[in-house]
JSON list of C-alpha atoms in Angstrom, two decimals:
[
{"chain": "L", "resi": 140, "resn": "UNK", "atom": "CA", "xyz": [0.00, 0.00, 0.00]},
{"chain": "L", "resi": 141, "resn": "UNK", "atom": "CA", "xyz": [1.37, 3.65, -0.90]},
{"chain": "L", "resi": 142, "resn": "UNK", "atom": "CA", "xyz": [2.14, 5.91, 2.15]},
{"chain": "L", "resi": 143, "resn": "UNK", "atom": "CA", "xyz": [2.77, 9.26, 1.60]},
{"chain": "L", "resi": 144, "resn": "UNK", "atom": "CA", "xyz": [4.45, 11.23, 4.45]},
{"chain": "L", "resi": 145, "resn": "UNK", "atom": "CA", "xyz": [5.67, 15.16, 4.74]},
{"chain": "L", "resi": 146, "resn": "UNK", "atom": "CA", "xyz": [8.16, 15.87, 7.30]},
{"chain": "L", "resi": 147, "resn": "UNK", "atom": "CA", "xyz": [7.92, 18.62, 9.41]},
{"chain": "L", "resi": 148, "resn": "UNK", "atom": "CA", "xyz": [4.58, 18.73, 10.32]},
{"chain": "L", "resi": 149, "resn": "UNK", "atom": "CA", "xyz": [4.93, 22.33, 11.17]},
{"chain": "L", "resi": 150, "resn": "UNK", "atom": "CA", "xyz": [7.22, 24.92, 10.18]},
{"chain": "L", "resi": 151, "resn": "UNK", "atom": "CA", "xyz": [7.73, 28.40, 11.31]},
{"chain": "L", "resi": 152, "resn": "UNK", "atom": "CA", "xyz": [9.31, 30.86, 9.48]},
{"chain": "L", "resi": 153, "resn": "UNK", "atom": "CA", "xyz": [10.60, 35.14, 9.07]},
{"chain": "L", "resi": 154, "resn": "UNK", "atom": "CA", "xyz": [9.36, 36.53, 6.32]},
{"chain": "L", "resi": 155, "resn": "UNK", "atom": "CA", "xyz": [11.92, 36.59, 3.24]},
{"chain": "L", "resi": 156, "resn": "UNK", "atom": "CA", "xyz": [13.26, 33.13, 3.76]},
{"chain": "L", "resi": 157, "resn": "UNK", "atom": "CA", "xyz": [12.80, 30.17, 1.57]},
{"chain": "L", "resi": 158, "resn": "UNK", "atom": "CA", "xyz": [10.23, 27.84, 2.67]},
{"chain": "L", "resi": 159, "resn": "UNK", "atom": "CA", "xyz": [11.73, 23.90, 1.75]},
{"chain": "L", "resi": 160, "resn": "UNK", "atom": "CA", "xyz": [8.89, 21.45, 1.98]},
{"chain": "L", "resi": 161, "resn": "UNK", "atom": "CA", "xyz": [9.33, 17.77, 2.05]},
{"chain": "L", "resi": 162, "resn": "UNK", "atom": "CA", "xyz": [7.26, 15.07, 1.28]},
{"chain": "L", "resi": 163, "resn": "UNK", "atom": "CA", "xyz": [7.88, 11.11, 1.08]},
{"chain": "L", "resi": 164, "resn": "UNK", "atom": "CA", "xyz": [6.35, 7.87, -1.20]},
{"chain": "L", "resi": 165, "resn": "UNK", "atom": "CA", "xyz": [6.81, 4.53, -0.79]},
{"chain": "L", "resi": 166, "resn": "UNK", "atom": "CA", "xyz": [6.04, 3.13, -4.24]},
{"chain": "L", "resi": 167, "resn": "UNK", "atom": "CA", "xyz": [7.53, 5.03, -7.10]},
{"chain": "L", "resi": 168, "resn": "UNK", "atom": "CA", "xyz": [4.70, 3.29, -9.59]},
{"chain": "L", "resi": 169, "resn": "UNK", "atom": "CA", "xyz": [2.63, 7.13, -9.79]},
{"chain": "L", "resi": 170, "resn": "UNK", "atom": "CA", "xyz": [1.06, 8.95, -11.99]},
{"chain": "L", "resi": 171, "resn": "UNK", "atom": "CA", "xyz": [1.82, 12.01, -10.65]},
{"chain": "L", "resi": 172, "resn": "UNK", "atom": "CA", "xyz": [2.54, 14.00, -7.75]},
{"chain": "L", "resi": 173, "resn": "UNK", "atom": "CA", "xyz": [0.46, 17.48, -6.22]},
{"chain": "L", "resi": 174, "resn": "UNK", "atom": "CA", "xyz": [0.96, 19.53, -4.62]},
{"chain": "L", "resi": 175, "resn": "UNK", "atom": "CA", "xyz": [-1.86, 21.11, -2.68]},
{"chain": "L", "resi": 176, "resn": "UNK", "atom": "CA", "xyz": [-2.15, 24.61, 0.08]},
{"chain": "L", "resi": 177, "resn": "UNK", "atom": "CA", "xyz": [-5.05, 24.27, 2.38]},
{"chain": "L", "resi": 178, "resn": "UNK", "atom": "CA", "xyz": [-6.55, 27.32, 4.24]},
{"chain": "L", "resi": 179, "resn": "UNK", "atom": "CA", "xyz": [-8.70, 27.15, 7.24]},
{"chain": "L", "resi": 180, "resn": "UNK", "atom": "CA", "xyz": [-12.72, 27.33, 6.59]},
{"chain": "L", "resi": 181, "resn": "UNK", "atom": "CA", "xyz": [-11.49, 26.65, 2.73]},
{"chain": "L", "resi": 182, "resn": "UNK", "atom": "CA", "xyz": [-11.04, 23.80, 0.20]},
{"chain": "L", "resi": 183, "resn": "UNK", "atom": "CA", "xyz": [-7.74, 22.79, -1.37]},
{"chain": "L", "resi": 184, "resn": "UNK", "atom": "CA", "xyz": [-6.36, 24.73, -4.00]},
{"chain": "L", "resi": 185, "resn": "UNK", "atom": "CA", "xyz": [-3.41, 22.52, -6.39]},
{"chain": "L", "resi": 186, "resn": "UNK", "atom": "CA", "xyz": [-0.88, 24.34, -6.78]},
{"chain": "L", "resi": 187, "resn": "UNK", "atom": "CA", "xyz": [1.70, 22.58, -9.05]},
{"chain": "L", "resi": 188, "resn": "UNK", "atom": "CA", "xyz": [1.46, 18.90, -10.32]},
{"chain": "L", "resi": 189, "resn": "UNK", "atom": "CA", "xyz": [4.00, 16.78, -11.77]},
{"chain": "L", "resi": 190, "resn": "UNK", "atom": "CA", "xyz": [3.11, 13.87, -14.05]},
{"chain": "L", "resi": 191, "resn": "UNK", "atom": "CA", "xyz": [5.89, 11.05, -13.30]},
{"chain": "L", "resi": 192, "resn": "UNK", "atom": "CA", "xyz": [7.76, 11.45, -16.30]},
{"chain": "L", "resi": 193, "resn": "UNK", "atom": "CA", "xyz": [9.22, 14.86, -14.95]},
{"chain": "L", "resi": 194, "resn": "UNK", "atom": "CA", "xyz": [11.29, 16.43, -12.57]},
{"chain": "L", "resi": 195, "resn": "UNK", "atom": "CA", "xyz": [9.91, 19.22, -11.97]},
{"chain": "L", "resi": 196, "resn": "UNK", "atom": "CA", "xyz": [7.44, 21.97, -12.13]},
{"chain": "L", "resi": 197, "resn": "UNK", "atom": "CA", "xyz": [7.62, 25.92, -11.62]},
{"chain": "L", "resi": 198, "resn": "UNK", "atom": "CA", "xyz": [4.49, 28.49, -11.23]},
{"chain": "L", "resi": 199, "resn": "UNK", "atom": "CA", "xyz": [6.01, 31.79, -10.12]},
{"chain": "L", "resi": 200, "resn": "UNK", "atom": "CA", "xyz": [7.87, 31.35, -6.71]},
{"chain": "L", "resi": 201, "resn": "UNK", "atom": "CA", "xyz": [6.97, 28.30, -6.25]},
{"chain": "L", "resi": 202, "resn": "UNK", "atom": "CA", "xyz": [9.18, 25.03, -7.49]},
{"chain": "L", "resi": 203, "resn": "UNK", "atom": "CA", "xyz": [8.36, 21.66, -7.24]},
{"chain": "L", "resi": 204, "resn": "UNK", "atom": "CA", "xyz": [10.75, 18.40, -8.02]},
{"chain": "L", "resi": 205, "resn": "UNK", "atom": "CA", "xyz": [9.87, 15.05, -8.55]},
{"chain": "L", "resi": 206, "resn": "UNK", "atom": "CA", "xyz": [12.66, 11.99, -8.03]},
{"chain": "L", "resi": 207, "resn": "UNK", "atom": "CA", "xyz": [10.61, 9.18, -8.56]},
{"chain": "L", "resi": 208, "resn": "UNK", "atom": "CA", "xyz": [13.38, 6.69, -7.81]},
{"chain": "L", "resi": 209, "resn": "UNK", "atom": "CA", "xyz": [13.58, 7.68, -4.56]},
{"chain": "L", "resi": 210, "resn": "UNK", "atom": "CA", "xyz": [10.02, 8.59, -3.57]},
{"chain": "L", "resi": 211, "resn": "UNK", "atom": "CA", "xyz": [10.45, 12.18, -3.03]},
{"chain": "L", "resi": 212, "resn": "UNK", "atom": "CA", "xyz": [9.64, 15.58, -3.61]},
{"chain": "L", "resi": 213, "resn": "UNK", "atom": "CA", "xyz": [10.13, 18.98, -2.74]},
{"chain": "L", "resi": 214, "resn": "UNK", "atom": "CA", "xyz": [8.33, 22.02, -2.78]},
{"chain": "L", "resi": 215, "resn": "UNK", "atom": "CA", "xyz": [9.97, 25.25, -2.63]},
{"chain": "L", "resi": 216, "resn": "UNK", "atom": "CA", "xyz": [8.77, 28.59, -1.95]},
{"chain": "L", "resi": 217, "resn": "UNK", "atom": "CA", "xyz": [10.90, 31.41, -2.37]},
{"chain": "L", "resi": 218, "resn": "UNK", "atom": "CA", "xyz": [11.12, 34.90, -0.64]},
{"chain": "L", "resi": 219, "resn": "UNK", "atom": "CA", "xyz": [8.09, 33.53, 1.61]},
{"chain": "L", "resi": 220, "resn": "UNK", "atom": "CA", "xyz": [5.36, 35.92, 2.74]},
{"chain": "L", "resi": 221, "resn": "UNK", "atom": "CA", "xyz": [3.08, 36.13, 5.39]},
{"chain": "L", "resi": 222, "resn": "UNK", "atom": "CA", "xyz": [0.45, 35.39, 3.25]},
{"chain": "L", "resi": 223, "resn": "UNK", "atom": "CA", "xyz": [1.70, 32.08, 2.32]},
{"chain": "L", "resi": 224, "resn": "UNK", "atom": "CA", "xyz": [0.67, 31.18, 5.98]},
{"chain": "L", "resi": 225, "resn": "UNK", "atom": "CA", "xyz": [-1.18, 27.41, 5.27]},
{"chain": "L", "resi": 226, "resn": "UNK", "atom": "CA", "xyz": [-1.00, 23.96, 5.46]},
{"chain": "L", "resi": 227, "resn": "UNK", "atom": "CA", "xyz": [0.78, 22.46, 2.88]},
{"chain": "L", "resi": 228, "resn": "UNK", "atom": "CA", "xyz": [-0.61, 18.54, 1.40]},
{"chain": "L", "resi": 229, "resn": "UNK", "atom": "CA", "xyz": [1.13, 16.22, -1.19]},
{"chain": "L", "resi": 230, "resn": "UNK", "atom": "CA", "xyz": [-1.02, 13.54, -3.05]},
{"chain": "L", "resi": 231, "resn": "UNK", "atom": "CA", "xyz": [-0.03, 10.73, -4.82]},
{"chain": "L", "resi": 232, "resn": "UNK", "atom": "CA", "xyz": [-1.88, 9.23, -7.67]},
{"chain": "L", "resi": 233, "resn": "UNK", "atom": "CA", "xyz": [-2.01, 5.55, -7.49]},
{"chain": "L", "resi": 234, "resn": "UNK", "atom": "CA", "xyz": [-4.21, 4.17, -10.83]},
{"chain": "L", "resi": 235, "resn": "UNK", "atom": "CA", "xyz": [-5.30, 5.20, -14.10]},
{"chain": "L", "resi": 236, "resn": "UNK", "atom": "CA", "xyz": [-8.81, 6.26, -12.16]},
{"chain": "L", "resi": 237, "resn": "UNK", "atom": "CA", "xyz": [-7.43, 9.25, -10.70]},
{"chain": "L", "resi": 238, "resn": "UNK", "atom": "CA", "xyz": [-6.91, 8.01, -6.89]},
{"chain": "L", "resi": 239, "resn": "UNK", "atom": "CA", "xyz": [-5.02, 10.41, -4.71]},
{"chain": "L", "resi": 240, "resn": "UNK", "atom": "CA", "xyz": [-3.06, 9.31, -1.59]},
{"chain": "L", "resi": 241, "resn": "UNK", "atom": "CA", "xyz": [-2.46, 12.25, 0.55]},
{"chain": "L", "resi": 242, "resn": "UNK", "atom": "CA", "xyz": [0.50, 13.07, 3.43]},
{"chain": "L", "resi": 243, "resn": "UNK", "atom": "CA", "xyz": [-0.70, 14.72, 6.09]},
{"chain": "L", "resi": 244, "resn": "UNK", "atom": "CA", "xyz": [0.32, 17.82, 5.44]},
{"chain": "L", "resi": 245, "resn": "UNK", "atom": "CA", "xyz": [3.03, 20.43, 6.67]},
{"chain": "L", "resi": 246, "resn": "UNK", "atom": "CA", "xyz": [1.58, 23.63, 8.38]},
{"chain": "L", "resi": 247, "resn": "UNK", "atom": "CA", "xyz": [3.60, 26.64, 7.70]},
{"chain": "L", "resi": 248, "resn": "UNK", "atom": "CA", "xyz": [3.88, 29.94, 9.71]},
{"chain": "L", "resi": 249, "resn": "UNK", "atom": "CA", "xyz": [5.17, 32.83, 7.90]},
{"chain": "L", "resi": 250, "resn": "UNK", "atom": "CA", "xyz": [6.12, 35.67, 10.83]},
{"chain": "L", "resi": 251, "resn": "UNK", "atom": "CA", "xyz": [6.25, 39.30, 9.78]},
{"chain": "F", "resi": 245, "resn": "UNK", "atom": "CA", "xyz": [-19.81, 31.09, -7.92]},
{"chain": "F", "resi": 246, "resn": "UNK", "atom": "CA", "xyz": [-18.05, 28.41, -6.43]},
{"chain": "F", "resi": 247, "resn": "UNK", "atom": "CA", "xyz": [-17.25, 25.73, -8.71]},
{"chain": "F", "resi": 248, "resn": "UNK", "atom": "CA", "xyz": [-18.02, 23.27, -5.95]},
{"chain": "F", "resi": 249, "resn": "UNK", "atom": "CA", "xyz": [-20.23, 23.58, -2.84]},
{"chain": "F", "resi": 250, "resn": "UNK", "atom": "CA", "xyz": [-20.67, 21.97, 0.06]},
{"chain": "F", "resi": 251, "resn": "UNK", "atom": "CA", "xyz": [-23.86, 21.92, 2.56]},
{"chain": "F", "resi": 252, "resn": "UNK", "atom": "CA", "xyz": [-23.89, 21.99, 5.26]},
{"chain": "F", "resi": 253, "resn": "UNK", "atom": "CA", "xyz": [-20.46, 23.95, 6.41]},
{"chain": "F", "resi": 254, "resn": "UNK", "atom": "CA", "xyz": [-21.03, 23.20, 10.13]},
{"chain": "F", "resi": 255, "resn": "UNK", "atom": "CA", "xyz": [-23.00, 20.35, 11.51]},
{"chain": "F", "resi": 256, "resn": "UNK", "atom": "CA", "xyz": [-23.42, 19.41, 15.09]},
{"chain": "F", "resi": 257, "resn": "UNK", "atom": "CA", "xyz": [-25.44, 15.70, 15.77]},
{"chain": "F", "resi": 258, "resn": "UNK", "atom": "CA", "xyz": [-25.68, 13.30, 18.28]},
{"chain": "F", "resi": 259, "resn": "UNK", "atom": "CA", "xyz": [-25.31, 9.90, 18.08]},
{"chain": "F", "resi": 260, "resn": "UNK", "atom": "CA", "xyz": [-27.52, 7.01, 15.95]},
{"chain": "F", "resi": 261, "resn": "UNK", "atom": "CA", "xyz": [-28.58, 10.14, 13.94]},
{"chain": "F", "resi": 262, "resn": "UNK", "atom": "CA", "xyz": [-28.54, 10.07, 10.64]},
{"chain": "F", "resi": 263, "resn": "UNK", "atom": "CA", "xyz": [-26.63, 12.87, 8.60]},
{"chain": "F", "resi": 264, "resn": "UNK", "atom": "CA", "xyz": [-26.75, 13.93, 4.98]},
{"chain": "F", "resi": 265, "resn": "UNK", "atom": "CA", "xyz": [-23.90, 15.41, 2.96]},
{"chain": "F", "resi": 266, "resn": "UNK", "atom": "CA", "xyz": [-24.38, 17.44, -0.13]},
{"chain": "F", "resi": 267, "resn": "UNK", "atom": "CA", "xyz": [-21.69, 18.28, -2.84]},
{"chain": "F", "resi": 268, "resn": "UNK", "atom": "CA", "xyz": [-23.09, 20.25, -5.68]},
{"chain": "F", "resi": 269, "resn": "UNK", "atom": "CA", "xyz": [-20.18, 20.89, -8.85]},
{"chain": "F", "resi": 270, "resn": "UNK", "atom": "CA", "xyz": [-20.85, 23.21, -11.99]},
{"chain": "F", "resi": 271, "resn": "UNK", "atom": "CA", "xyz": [-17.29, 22.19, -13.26]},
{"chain": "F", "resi": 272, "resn": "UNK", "atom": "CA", "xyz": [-19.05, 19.46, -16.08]},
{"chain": "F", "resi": 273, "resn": "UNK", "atom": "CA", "xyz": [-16.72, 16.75, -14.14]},
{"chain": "F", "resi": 274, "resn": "UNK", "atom": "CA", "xyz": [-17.96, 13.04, -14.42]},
{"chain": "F", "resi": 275, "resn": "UNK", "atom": "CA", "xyz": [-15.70, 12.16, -11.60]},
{"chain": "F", "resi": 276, "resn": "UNK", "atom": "CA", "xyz": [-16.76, 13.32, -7.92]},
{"chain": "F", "resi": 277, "resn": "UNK", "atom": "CA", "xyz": [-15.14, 11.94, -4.34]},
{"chain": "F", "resi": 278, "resn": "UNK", "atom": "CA", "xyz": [-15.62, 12.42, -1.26]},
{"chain": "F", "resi": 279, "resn": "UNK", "atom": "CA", "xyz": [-12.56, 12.34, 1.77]},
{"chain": "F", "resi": 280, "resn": "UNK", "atom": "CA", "xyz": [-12.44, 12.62, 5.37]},
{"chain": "F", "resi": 281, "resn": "UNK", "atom": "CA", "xyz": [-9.77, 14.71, 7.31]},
{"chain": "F", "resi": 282, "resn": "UNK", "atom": "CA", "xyz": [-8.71, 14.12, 10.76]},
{"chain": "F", "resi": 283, "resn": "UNK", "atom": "CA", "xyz": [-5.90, 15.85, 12.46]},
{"chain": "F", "resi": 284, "resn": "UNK", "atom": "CA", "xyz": [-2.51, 14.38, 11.30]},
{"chain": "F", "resi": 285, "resn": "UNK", "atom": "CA", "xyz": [-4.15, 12.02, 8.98]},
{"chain": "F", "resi": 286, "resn": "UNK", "atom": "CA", "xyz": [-4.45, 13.66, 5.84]},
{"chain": "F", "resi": 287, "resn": "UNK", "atom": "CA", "xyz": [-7.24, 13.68, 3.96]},
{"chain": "F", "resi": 288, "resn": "UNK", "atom": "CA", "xyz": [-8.61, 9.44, 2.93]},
{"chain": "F", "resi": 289, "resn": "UNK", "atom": "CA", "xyz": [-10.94, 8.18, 0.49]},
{"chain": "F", "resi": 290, "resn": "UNK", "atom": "CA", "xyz": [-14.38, 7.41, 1.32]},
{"chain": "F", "resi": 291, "resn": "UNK", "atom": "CA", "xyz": [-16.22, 6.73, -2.02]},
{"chain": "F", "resi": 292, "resn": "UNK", "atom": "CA", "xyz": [-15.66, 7.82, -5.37]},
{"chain": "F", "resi": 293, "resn": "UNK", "atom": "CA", "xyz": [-17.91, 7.80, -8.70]},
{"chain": "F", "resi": 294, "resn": "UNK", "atom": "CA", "xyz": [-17.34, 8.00, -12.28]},
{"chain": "F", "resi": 295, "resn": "UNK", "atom": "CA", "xyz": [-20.68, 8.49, -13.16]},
{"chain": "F", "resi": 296, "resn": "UNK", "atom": "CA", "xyz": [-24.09, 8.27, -11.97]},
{"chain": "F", "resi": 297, "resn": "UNK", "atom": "CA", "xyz": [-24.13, 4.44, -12.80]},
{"chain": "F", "resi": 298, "resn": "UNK", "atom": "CA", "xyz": [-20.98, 3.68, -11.37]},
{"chain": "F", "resi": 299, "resn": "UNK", "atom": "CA", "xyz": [-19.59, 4.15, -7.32]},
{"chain": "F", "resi": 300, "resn": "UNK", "atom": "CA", "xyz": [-17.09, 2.77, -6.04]},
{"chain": "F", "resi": 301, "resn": "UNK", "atom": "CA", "xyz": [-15.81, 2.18, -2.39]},
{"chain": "F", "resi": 302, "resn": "UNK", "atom": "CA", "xyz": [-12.55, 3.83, -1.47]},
{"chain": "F", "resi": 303, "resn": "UNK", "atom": "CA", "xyz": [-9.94, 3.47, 1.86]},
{"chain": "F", "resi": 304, "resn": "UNK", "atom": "CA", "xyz": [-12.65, 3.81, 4.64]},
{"chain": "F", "resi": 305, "resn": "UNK", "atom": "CA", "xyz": [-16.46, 3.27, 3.51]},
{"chain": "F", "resi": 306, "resn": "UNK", "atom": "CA", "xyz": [-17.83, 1.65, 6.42]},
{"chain": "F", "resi": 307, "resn": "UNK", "atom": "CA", "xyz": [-20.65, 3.32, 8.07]},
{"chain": "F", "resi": 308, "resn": "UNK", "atom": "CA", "xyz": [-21.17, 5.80, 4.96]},
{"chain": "F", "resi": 309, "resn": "UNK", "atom": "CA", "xyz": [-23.05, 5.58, 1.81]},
{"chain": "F", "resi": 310, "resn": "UNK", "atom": "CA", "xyz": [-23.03, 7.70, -1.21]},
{"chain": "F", "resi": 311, "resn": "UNK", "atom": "CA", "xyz": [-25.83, 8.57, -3.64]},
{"chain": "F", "resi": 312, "resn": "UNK", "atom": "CA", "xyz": [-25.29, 10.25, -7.21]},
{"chain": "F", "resi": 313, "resn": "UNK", "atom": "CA", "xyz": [-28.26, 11.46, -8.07]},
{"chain": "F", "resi": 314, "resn": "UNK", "atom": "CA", "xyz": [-27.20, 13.62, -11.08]},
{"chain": "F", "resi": 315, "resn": "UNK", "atom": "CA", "xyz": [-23.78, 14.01, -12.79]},
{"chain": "F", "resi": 316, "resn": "UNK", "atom": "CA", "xyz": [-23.60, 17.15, -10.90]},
{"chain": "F", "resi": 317, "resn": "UNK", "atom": "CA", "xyz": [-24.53, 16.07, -7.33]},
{"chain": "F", "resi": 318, "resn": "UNK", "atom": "CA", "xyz": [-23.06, 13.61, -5.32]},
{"chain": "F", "resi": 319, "resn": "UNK", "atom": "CA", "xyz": [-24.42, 13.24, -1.36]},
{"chain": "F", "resi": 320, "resn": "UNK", "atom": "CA", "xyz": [-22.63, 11.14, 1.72]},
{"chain": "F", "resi": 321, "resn": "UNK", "atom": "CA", "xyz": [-24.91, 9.88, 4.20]},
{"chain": "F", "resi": 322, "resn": "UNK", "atom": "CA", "xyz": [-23.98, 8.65, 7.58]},
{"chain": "F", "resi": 323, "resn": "UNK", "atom": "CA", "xyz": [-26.66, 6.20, 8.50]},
{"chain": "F", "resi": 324, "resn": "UNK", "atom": "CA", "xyz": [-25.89, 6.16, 12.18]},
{"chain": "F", "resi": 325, "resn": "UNK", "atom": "CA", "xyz": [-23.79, 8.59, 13.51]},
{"chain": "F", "resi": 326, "resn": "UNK", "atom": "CA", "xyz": [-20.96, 7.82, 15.69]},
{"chain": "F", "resi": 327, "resn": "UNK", "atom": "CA", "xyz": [-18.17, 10.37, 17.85]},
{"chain": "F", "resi": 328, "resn": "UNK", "atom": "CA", "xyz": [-15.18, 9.27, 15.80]},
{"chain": "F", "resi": 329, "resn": "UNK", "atom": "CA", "xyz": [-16.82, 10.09, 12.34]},
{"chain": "F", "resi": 330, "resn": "UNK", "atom": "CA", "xyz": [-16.46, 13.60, 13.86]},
{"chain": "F", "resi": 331, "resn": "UNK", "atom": "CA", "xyz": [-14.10, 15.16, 11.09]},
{"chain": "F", "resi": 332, "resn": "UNK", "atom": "CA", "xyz": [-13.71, 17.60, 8.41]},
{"chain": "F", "resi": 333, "resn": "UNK", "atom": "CA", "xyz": [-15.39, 16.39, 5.01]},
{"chain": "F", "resi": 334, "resn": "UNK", "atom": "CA", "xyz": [-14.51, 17.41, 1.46]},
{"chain": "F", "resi": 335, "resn": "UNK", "atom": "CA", "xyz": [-16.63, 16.68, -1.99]},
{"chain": "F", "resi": 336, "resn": "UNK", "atom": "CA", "xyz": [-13.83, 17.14, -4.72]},
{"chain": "F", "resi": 337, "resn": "UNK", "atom": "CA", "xyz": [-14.59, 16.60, -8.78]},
{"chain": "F", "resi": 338, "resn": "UNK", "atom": "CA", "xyz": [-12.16, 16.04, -11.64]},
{"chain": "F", "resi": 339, "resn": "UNK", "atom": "CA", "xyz": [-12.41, 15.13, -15.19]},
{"chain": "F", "resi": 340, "resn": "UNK", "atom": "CA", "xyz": [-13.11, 16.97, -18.53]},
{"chain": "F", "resi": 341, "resn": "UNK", "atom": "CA", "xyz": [-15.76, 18.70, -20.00]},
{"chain": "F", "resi": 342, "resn": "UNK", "atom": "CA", "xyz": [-16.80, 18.23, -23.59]},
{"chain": "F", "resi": 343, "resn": "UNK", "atom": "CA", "xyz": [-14.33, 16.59, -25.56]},
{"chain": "F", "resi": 344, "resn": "UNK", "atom": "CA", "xyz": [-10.74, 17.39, -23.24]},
{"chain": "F", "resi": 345, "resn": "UNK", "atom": "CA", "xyz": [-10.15, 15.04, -20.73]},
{"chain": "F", "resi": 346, "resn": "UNK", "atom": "CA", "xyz": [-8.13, 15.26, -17.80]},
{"chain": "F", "resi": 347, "resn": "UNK", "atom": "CA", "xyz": [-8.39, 13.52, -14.91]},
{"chain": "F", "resi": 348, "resn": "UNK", "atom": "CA", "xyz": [-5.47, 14.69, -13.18]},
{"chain": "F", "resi": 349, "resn": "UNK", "atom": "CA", "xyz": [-6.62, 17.93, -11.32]},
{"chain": "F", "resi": 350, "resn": "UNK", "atom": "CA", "xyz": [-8.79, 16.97, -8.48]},
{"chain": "F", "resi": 351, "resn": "UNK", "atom": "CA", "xyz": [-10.52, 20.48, -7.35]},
{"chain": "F", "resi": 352, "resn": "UNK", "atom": "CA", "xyz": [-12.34, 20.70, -3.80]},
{"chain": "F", "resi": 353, "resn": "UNK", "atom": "CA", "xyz": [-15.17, 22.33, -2.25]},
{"chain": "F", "resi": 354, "resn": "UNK", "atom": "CA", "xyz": [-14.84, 24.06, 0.94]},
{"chain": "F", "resi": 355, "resn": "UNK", "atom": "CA", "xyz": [-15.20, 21.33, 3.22]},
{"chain": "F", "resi": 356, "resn": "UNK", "atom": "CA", "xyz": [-18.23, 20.33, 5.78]},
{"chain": "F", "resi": 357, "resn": "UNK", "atom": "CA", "xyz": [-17.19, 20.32, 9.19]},
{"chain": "F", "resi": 358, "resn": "UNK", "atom": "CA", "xyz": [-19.22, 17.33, 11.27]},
{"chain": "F", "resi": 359, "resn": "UNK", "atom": "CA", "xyz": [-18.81, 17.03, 14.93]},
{"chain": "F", "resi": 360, "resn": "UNK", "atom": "CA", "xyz": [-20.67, 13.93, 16.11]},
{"chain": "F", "resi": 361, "resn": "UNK", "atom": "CA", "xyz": [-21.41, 14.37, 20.22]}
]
């Protein structure tokens, strides 16, 4: 069975400093990887995915990279701001149907 | 609008009650879930459906059930509520609409919030 795990579970830090998120697969047979913020009273919103034929993605100041191999990926946010205050999940998709497994998410605390 | 909606946002029950779940979607997705999230869990699969004919079971279906009554809706029902189905609950769609397909993007509604006393 595919576990999925992000390490920290919580992260604190000053504004201006690159956020480094982790997160951890056991079976490299994916799909594809997301990544996912979460804000309180609010849905998820994806934020980059990576199909599992590449290493990485890139939407403004956030990069993601995939090393399938190895079951990991990182998410990186540069110059962080307060407002990227959230809980950070990575999913996993398992089969052709479109099954996510999710980590349980890394909660990040951007201080002024 | 939302693209996806949730109702209720807050529900507060008691026990043996039974509890509806709505997820509306105006997205055109054929593909709706549902999840559960409980602190330092992550979010797990209750049911999913690929269309109104077909639902499947996911990671943790016991003590729910799922109706699709329309391509667009798709409700979780707790039959008889119990304290440790207290948890958040999200609806989430993919697929394409019209002739693109992609079943990659899963997008969520807002979550239900169920506390089961």
């Amino acid at each position: 069975k595919q576990e999925v795990t992000q390490i920290p579970a919580a992260l604190s830090v000053p504004e201006g400093e690159n956020l480094v998120l982790n997160c951890s697969f056991t079976d490299s047979a994916i799909y594809n990887l997301q990544w996912f913020r979460q804000d309180p009273g609010k849905g998820l919103t994806s934020l980059l995915l990576i199909q599992s034929s590449q290493r990485e993605q890139t939407s403004g100041r956030l990069n993601a990279s995939l090393d399938k191999s190895s079951g990991r990926s990182t998410l990186y946010i540069a110059a962080s701001q307060p407002g990227d205050s959230a809980t950070y999940l990575c999913a996993v998709r398992t089969d052709s149907w479109g099954k996510l497994q999710f980590g349980a998410g890394t909660q990040v605390v951007v201080t002024p | 609008d939302a693209d996806v909606t949730q109702t209720p946002r807050n529900r507060i029950t008691k026990t043996g009650k039974r509890i509806m779940l709505e997820c509306s979607q105006t997205k055109g997705h054929d593909r709706m879930y549902w999840y559960r999230q409980d602190p330092g869990l992550g979010l797990r699969l209750i049911y999913y459906s690929f269309d109104v004919k077909d639902i499947n079971k996911g990671e943790i279906s016991d003590g729910y059930s799922v109706s699709r009554q329309a391509q667009a809706k798709f409700s979780l029902s707790l039959e008889s509520a119990i304290p440790n189905q207290t948890a958040l609950y999200f609806c989430a769609t993919s697929g394409g609409t019209g002739q693109r397909k992609s079943t990659d993007t899963q997008y969520f509604g807002p979550g239900t919030r169920l506390t089961v006393l």
